[in-house]
Coordinates of C-alpha atoms in Angstrom, one line a residue:
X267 CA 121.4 85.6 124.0
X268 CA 123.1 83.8 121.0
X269 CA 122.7 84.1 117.3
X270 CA 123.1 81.2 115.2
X271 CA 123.8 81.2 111.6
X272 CA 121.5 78.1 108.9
X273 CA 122.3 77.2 105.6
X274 CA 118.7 76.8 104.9
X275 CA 117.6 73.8 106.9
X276 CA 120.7 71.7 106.2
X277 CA 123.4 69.9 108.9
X278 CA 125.5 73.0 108.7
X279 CA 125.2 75.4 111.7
X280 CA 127.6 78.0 113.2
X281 CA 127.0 79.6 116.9
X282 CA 128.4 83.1 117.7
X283 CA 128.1 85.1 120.6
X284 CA 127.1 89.3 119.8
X285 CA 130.5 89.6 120.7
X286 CA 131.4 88.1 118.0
X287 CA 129.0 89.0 115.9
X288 CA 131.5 89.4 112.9
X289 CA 132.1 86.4 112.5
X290 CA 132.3 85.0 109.0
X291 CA 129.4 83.1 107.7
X292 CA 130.1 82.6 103.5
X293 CA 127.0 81.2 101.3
X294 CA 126.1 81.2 97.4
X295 CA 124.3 83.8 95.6
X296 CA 120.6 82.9 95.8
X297 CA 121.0 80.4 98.6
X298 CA 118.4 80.9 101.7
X299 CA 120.4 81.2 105.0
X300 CA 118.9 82.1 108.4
X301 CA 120.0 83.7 111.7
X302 CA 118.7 82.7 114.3
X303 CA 118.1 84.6 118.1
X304 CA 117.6 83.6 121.2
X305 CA 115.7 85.3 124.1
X306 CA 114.8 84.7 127.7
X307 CA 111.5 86.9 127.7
X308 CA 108.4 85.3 128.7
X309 CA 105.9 85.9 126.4
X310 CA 102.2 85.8 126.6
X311 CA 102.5 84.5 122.7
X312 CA 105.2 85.2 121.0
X313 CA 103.8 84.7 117.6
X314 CA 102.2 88.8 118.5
X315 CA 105.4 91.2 118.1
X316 CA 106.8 91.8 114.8
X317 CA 110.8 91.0 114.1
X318 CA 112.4 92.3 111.0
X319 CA 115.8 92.7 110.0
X320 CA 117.4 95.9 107.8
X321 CA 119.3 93.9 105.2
X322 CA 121.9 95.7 103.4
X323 CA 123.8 94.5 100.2
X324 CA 127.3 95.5 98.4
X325 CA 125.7 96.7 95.5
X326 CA 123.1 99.3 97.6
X327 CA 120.5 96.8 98.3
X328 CA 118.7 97.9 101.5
X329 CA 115.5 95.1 102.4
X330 CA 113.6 95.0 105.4
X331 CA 113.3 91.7 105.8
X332 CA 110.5 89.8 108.2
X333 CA 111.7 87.3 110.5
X334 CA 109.6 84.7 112.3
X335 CA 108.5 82.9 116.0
X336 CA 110.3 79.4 115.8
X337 CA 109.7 77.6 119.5
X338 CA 111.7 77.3 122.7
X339 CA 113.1 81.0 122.8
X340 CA 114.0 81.1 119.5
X341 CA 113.2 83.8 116.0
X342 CA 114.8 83.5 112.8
X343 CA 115.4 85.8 110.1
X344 CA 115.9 83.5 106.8
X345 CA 117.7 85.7 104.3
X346 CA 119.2 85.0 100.2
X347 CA 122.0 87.6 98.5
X348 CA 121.0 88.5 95.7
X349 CA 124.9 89.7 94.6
X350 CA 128.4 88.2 95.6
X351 CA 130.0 90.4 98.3
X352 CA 129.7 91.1 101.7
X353 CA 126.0 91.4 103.2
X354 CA 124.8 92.8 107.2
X355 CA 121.7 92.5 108.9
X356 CA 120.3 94.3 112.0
X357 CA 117.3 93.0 113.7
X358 CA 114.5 95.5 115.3
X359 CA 112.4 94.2 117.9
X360 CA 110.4 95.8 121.0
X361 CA 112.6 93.2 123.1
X362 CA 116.2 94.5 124.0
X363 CA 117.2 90.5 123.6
X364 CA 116.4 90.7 120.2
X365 CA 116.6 94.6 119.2
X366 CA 119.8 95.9 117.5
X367 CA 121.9 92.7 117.1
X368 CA 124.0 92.6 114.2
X369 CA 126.0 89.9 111.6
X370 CA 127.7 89.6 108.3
X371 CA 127.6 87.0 105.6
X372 CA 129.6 86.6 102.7
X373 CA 128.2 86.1 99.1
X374 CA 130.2 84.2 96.8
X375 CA 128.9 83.3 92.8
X376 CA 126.6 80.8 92.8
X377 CA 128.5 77.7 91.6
X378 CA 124.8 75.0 92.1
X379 CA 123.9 74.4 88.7
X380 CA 120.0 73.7 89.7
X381 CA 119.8 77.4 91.2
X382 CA 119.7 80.4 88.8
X383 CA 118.1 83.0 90.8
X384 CA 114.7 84.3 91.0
X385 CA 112.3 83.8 88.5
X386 CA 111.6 86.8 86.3
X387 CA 109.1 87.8 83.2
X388 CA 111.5 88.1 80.4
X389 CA 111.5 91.9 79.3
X390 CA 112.8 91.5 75.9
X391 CA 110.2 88.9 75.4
X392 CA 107.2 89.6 77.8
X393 CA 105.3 86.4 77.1
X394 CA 107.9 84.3 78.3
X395 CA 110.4 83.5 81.7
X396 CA 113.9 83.3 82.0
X397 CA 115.9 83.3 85.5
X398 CA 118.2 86.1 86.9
X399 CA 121.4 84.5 85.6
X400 CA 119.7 84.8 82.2
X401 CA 118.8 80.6 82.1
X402 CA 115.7 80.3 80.2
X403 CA 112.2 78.5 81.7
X404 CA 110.3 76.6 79.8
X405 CA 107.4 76.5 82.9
X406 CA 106.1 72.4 83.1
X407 CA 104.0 72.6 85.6
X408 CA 102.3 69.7 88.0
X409 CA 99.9 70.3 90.2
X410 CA 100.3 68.3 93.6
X411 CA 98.0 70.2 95.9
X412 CA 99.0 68.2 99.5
X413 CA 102.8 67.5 98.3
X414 CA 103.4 68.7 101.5
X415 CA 101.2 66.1 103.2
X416 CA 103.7 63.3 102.3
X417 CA 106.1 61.9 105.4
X418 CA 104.1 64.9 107.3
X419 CA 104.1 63.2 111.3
X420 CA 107.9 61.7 110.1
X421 CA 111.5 63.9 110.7
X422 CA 112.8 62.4 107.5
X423 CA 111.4 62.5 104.5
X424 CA 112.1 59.6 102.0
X425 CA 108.5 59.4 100.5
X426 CA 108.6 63.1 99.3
X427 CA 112.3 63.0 98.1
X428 CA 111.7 60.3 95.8
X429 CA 108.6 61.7 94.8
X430 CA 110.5 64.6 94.1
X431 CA 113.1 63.2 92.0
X432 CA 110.9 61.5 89.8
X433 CA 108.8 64.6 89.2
X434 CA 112.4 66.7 88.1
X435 CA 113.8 63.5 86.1
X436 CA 110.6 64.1 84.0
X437 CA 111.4 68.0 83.6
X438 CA 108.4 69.3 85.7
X439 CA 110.0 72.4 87.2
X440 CA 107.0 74.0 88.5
X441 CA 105.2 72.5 91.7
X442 CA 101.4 73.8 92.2
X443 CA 101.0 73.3 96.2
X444 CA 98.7 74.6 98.7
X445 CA 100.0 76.6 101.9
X446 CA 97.5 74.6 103.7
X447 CA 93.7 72.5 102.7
X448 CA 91.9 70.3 104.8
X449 CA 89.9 67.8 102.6
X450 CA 87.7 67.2 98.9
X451 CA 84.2 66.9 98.8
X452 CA 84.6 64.2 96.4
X453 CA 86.7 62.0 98.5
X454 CA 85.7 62.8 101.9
X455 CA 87.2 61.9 105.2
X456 CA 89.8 59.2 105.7
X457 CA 88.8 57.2 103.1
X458 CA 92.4 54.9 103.0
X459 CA 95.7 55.1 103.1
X460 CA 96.3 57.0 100.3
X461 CA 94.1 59.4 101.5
X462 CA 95.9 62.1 102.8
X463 CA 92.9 64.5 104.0
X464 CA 92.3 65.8 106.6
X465 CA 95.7 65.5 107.6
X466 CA 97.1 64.7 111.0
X467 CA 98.7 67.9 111.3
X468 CA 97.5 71.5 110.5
X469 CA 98.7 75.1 110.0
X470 CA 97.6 76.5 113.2
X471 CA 97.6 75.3 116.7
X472 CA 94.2 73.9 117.4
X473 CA 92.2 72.1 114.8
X474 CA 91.0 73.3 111.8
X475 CA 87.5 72.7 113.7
X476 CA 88.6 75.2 116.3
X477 CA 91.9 76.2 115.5
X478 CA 93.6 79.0 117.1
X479 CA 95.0 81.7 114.6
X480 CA 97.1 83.5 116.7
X481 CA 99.6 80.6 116.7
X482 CA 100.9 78.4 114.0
X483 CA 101.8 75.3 114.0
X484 CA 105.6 74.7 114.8
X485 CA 106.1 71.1 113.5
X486 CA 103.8 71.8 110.3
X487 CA 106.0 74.7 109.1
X488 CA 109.5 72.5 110.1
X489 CA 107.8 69.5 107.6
X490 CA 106.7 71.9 104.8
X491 CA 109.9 74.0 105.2
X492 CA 111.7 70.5 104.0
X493 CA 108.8 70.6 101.1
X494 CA 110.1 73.7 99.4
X495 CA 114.1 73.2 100.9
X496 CA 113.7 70.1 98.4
X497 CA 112.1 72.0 95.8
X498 CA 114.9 74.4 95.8
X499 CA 117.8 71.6 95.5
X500 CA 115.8 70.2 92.3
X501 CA 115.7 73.5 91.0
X502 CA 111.7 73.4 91.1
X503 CA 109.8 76.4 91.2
X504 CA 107.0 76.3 94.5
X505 CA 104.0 77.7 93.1
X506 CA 102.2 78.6 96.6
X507 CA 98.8 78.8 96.5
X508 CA 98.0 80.7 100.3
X509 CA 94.4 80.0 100.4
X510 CA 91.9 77.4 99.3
X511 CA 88.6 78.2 99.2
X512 CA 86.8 74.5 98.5
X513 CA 89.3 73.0 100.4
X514 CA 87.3 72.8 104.0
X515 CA 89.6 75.0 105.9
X516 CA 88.4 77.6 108.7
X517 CA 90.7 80.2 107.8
X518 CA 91.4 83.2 109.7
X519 CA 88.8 86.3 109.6
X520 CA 89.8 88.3 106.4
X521 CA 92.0 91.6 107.2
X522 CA 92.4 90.4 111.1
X523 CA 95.8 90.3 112.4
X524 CA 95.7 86.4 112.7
X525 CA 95.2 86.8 108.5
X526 CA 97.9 89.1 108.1
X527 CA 100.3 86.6 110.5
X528 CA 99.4 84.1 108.0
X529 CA 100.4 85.8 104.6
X530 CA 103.4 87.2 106.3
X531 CA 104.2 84.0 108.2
X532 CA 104.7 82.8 104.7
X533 CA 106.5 86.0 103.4
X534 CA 109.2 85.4 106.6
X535 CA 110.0 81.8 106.3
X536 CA 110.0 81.4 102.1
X537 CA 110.8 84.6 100.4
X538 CA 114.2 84.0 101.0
X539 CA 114.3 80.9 98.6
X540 CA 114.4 81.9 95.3
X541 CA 112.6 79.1 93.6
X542 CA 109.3 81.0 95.1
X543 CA 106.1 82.2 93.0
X544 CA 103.2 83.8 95.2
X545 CA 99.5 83.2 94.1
X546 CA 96.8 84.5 96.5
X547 CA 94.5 81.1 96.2
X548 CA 93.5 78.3 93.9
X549 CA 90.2 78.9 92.3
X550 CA 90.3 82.5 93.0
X551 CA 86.7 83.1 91.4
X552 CA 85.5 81.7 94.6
X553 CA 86.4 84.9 96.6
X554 CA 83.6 87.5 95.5
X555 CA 85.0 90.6 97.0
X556 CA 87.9 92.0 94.7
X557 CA 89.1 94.8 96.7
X558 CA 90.1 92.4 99.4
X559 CA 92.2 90.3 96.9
X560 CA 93.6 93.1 95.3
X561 CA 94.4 94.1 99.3
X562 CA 96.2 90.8 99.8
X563 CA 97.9 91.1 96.6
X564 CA 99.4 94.7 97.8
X565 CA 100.4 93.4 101.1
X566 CA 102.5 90.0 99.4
X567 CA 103.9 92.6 97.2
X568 CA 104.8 95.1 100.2
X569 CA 106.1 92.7 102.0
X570 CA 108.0 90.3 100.1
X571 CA 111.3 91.8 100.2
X572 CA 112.4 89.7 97.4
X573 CA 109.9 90.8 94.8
X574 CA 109.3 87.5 93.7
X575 CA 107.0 86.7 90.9
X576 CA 102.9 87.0 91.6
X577 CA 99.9 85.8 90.1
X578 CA 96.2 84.6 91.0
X579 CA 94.9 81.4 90.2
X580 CA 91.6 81.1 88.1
X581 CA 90.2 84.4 88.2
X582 CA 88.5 85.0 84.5
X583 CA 86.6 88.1 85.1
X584 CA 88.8 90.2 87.0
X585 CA 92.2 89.1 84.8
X586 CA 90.1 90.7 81.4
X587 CA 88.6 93.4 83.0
X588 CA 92.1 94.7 83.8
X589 CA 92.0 94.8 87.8
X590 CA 95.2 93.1 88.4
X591 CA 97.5 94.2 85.6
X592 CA 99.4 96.4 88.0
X593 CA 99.4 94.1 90.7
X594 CA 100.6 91.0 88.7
X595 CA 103.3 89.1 86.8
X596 CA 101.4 86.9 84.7
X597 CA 98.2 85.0 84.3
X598 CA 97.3 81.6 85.7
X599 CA 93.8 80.4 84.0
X600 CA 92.0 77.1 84.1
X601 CA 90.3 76.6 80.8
X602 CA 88.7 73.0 79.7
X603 CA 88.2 74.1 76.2
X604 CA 89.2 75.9 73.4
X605 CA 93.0 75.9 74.9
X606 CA 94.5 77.2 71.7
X607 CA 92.0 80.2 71.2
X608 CA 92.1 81.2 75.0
X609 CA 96.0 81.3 75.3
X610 CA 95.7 83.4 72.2
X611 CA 93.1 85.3 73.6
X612 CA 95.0 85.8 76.7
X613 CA 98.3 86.8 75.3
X614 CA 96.7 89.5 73.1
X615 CA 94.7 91.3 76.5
X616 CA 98.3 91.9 77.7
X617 CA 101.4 91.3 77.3
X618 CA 102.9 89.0 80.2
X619 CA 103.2 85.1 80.4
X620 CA 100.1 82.6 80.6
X621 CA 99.8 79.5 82.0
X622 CA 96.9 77.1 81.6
X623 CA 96.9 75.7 85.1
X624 CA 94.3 73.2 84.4
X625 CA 93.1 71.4 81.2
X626 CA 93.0 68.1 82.1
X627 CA 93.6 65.1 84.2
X628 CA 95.0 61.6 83.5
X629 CA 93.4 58.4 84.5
X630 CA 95.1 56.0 86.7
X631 CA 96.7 52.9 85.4
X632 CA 93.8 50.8 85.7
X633 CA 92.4 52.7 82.8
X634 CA 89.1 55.6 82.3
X635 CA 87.6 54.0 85.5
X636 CA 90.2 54.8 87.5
X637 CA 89.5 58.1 89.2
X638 CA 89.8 60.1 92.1
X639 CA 88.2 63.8 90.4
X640 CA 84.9 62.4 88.9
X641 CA 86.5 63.4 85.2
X642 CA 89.7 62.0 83.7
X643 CA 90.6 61.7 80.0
X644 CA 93.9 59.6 78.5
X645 CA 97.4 60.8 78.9
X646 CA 97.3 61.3 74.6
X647 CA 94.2 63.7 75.1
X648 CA 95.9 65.4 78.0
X649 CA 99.4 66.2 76.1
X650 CA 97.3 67.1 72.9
X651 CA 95.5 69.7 74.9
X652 CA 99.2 70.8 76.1
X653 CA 100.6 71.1 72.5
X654 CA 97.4 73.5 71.5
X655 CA 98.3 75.5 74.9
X656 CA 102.2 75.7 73.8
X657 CA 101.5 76.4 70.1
X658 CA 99.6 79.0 70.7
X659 CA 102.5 80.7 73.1
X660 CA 101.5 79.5 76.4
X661 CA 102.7 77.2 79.3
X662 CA 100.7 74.0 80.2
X663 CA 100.4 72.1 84.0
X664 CA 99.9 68.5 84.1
X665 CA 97.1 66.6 86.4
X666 CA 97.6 63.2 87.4
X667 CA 94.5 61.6 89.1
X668 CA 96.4 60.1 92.0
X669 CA 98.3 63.1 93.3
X670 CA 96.6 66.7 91.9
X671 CA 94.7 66.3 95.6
X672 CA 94.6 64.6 98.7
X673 CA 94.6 61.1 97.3
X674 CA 98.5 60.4 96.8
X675 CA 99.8 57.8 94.9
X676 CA 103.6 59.1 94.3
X677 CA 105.2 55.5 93.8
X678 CA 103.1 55.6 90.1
X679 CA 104.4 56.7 87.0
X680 CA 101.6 57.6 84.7
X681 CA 102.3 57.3 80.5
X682 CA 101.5 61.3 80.7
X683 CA 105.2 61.7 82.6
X684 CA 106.9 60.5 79.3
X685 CA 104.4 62.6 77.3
X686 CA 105.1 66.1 78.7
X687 CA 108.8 65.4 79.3
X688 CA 109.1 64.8 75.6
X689 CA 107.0 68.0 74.9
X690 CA 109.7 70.6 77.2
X691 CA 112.7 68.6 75.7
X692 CA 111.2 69.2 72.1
X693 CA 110.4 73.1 72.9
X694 CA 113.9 73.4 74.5
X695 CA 115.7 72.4 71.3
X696 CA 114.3 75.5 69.8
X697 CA 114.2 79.3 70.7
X698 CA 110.7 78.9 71.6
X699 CA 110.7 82.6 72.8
X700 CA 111.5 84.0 70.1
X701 CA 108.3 82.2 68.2
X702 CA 104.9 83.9 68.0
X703 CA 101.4 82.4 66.6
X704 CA 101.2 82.6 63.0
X705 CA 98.4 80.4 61.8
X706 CA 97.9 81.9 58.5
X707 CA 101.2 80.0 57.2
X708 CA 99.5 76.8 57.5
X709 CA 96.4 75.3 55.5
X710 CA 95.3 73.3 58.8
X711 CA 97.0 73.1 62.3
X712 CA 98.8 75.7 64.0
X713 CA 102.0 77.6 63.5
X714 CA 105.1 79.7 65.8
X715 CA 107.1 81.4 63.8
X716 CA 110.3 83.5 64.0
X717 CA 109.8 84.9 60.0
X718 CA 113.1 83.9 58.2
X719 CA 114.7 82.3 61.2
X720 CA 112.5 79.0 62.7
X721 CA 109.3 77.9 62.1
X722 CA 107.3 75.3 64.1
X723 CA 104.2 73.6 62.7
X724 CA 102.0 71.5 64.4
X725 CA 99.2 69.5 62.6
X726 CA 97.0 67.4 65.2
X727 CA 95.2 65.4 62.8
X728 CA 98.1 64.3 60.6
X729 CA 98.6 64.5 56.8
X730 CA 99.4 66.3 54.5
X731 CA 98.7 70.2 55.0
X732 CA 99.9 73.1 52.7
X733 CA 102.7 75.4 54.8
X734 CA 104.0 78.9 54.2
X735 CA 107.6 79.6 53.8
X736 CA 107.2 82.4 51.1
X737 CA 108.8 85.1 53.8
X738 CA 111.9 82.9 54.6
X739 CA 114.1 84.3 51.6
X740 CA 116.3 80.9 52.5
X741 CA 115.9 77.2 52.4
X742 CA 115.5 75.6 55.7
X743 CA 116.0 72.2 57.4
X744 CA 113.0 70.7 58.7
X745 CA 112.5 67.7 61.7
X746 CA 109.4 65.4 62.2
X747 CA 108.4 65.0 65.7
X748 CA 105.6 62.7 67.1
X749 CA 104.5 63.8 69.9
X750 CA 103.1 60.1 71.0
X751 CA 106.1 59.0 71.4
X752 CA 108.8 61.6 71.1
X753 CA 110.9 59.9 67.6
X754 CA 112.1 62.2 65.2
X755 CA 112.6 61.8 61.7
X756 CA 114.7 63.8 59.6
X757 CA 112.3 66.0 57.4
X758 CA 114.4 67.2 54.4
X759 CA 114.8 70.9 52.8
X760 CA 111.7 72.8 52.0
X761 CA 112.2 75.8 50.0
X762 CA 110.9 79.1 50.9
X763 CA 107.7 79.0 49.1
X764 CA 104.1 77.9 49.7
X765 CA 104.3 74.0 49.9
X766 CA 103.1 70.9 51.0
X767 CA 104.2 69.0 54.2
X768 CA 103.9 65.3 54.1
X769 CA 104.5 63.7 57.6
X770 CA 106.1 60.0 57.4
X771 CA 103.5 57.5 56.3
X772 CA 103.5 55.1 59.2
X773 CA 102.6 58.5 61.6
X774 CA 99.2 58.6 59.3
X775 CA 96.0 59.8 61.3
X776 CA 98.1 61.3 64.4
X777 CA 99.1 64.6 65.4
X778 CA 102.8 65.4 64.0
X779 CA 104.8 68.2 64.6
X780 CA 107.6 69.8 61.9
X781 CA 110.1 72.1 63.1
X782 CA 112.0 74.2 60.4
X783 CA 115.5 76.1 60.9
X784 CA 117.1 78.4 58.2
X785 CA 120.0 76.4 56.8
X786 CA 123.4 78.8 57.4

């Protein structure tokens, strides 16, 4: 027997003997590493017995943390420290070769300035995120539901990394993926090249015709662990949608043990990252019993020794009836309409973040014909629709045509890019958590306000419009913003009265935003 030590799935690899199980192995806080063991057992499928490790930190943490099957002999435990200082692990398994084996890592401060800890709902400010090291999030998201389809029969990975580094050059820094889906309805079979369902690999061993749950897929899980290892090193959240339920896939019988090796399959090779958000499945309306949902939900949360954030995807009824308030960490909605209202809606039911997860989708470059999805509107319609959604307190996810599902066109760079990469940058120049909906200072548009501090205005049909600065008690310093194109123009002083707010002439008949700062 052997243990190794991984940082994540990098080059960098250190081999120990038990009897030297003490052996230092030093990592950054909130950096996945894994252990791996090594056993000469034959086993009739060693996917069957459960592997765990008890985790202990310097600061008292004690995590039971799941480890996982991973070919030729071999189980892993992937771990993250959560604090700097000295961390052990002890595995438990019914085989002696990998019950009882011990090993020590060494925490230092986390010095990667793309990786601030898990994510977490700000408690000061429950409608918003911030990470653990107290960074703020300002959640973009993109939804790219086969991401993980890219390079997926290759060992390196060029297509996705550049993919990759476009998407965080842009400032999306939330990834909407699925765990695993077969194929669309509306673009069905192999229908080209960019058409990456069905893929040529799946989850389980098998097919997805006749697949066999009691094993996973070895070189699918390798690929997609390179998915969200390039996630992390962006400094991208992976938004990991488990199931899909119009997706085509034969998925295991609900509450079997081949389900439950699936969800914790997941648990055991990506809680340790911290750029992790659990959601039980896109389009969760489409699973009718809620007491199994809110039974997978309890088991992520049981299991997940890393507590990281949960949500469910598209579920209407059951978010405003209340069932998963004590279950959740904030809501993730698809609403085509009345995205301002909704949010607001939304935010007043409860107090935890929301996040339009689909609004829209942008047509491809060869204009309103050029569709995968049957619907598509312009990248100025979709960011208008986003700047309703953030004005009224929420979070928005972008759709491109061409890679929101199976059909993949990575190398394009739609207009909308530029659009919602302006929109974060403007929000971030501002304490945007700190603001809260306050229509009623504005004749026409919408309004987030800190009273007396900052005030942003947003008037999507342009002109003139009567604001409310009566409760500012000082003057403040105002910016024009066009949203079209991201220039700025310098706004003046408006006085704290009731007033009018004339947007630069040449900006006529488009939507303008003014944000307003109390002058020290």
């Amino acid at each position: 027997m052997k243990i190794s030590a991984i940082f994540g799935i990098s080059a960098f690899l250190f081999i120990f003997h038990s009897s030297a199980s003490r052996a230092e192995v030093t990592t950054g806080v909130w950096h996945p590493l894994d252990f791996e063991f090594t056993s000469d057992k034959e086993y009739k499928n060693p996917f069957d017995d459960p592997f765990i490790a008890r985790v202990a930190g310097p600061r008292g943490e004690s995590l039971t943390v799941p480890g996982f099957y991973n070919g030729e002999g071999t189980w892993k435990v992937r771990v993250m420290g959560t604090s700097p200082g000295r961390w052990t692990l002890e595995t438990e398994a019914a085989d002696p070769n990998l019950n009882g084996n011990t090993a020590e890592f060494l925490c230092t401060e986390n010095s990667d300035p793309d990786v601030h800890g898990r994510l977490r709902v700000d408690s000061d400010h429950p409608h918003h995120f911030v990470y653990e090291d107290g960074t703020r999030y300002f959640l973009l998201g993109y939804e790219c539901d086969w991401i993980w389809a890219l390079d997926l029969t290759r060992k390196d990975t060029p297509t996705l990394n550049a993919f990759l580094d476009k998407l965080a050059g842009f400032g999306f820094n939330h990834i909407i993926l699925n765990g695993y889906a077969h194929d669309t309805s509306w673009r069905k079979g192999k229908t080209g090249e960019d058409d990456y369902g069905p893929p040529p690999m799946f989850a389980w061993e098998g097919t997805n015709e006749d697949p066999d749950h009691s094993r996973m897929n070895l070189d699918y899980w390798n690929h997609y662990d390179q998915v969200i290892q390039g996630m992390f090193e962006r400094g991208i959240e992976a938004h990991l949608m488990i199931k899909v339920y119009n997706k085509k896939v034969k998925w295991p019988k609900r509450l079997s043990k081949e389900e439950d090796l699936y969800f914790r399959w997941l648990i055991a090779r990506y809680s340790a990252y911290p750029n992790i958000v659990w959601d039980f499945s896109k389009e969760s309306y489409n699973e009718k019993d809620v007491d199994y949902k809110l039974n997978r939900l309890r088991f992520i949360r049981e299991t997940d020794p890393y507590n990281h954030l949960i949500t469910v995807h598209d579920d209407n009824d059951s978010y405003e009836k209340g069932r998963y308030d004590d279950l959740l960490d904030f809501s993730s909605d698809q609403q085509h309409k009345d995205w301002h209202e909704k949010i607001q809606e939304q935010r007043k039911r409860k107090d935890w973040p929301v996040v339009n997860v689909e609004f829209g989708y942008e047509h491809g470059p060869m204009g309103m014909e050029d569709k995968t999805y049957g619907v598509v509107q312009s990248p100025e319609e979709n960011v208008r629709r986003a700047w309703e959604i953030c004005m009224a307190g929420g979070y928005p996810c972008y759709y491109y045509t061409h890679t929101a599902w199976d059909v993949i066109h990575p190398e394009e760079t739609p207009k909308g890019y530029h659009l919602f990469s302006e929109l974060k940058h403007f929000f971030e120049g501002m304490e945007y958590w700190k603001l809260e909906p306050s229509n009623s200072l504005v004749e026409e548009g919408y309004c987030l306000a800190n009273p007396g501090e900052e005030y942003l205005f947003y008037f999507p049909k342009g002109g003139k419009t009567e604001i409310d600065l009566s409760n500012a008690k000082a003057p403040m310093h105002g910016t024009w913003h066009r949203p079209y194109s991201g220039e700025e123009s310098d706004a003046g002083s408006f006085n704290a009265i009731k007033q009018s707010a004339i947007p630069p002439g040449e900006w006529e008949g488009e939507p303008v935003a003014l944000h307003l700062k109390k002058v020290e």
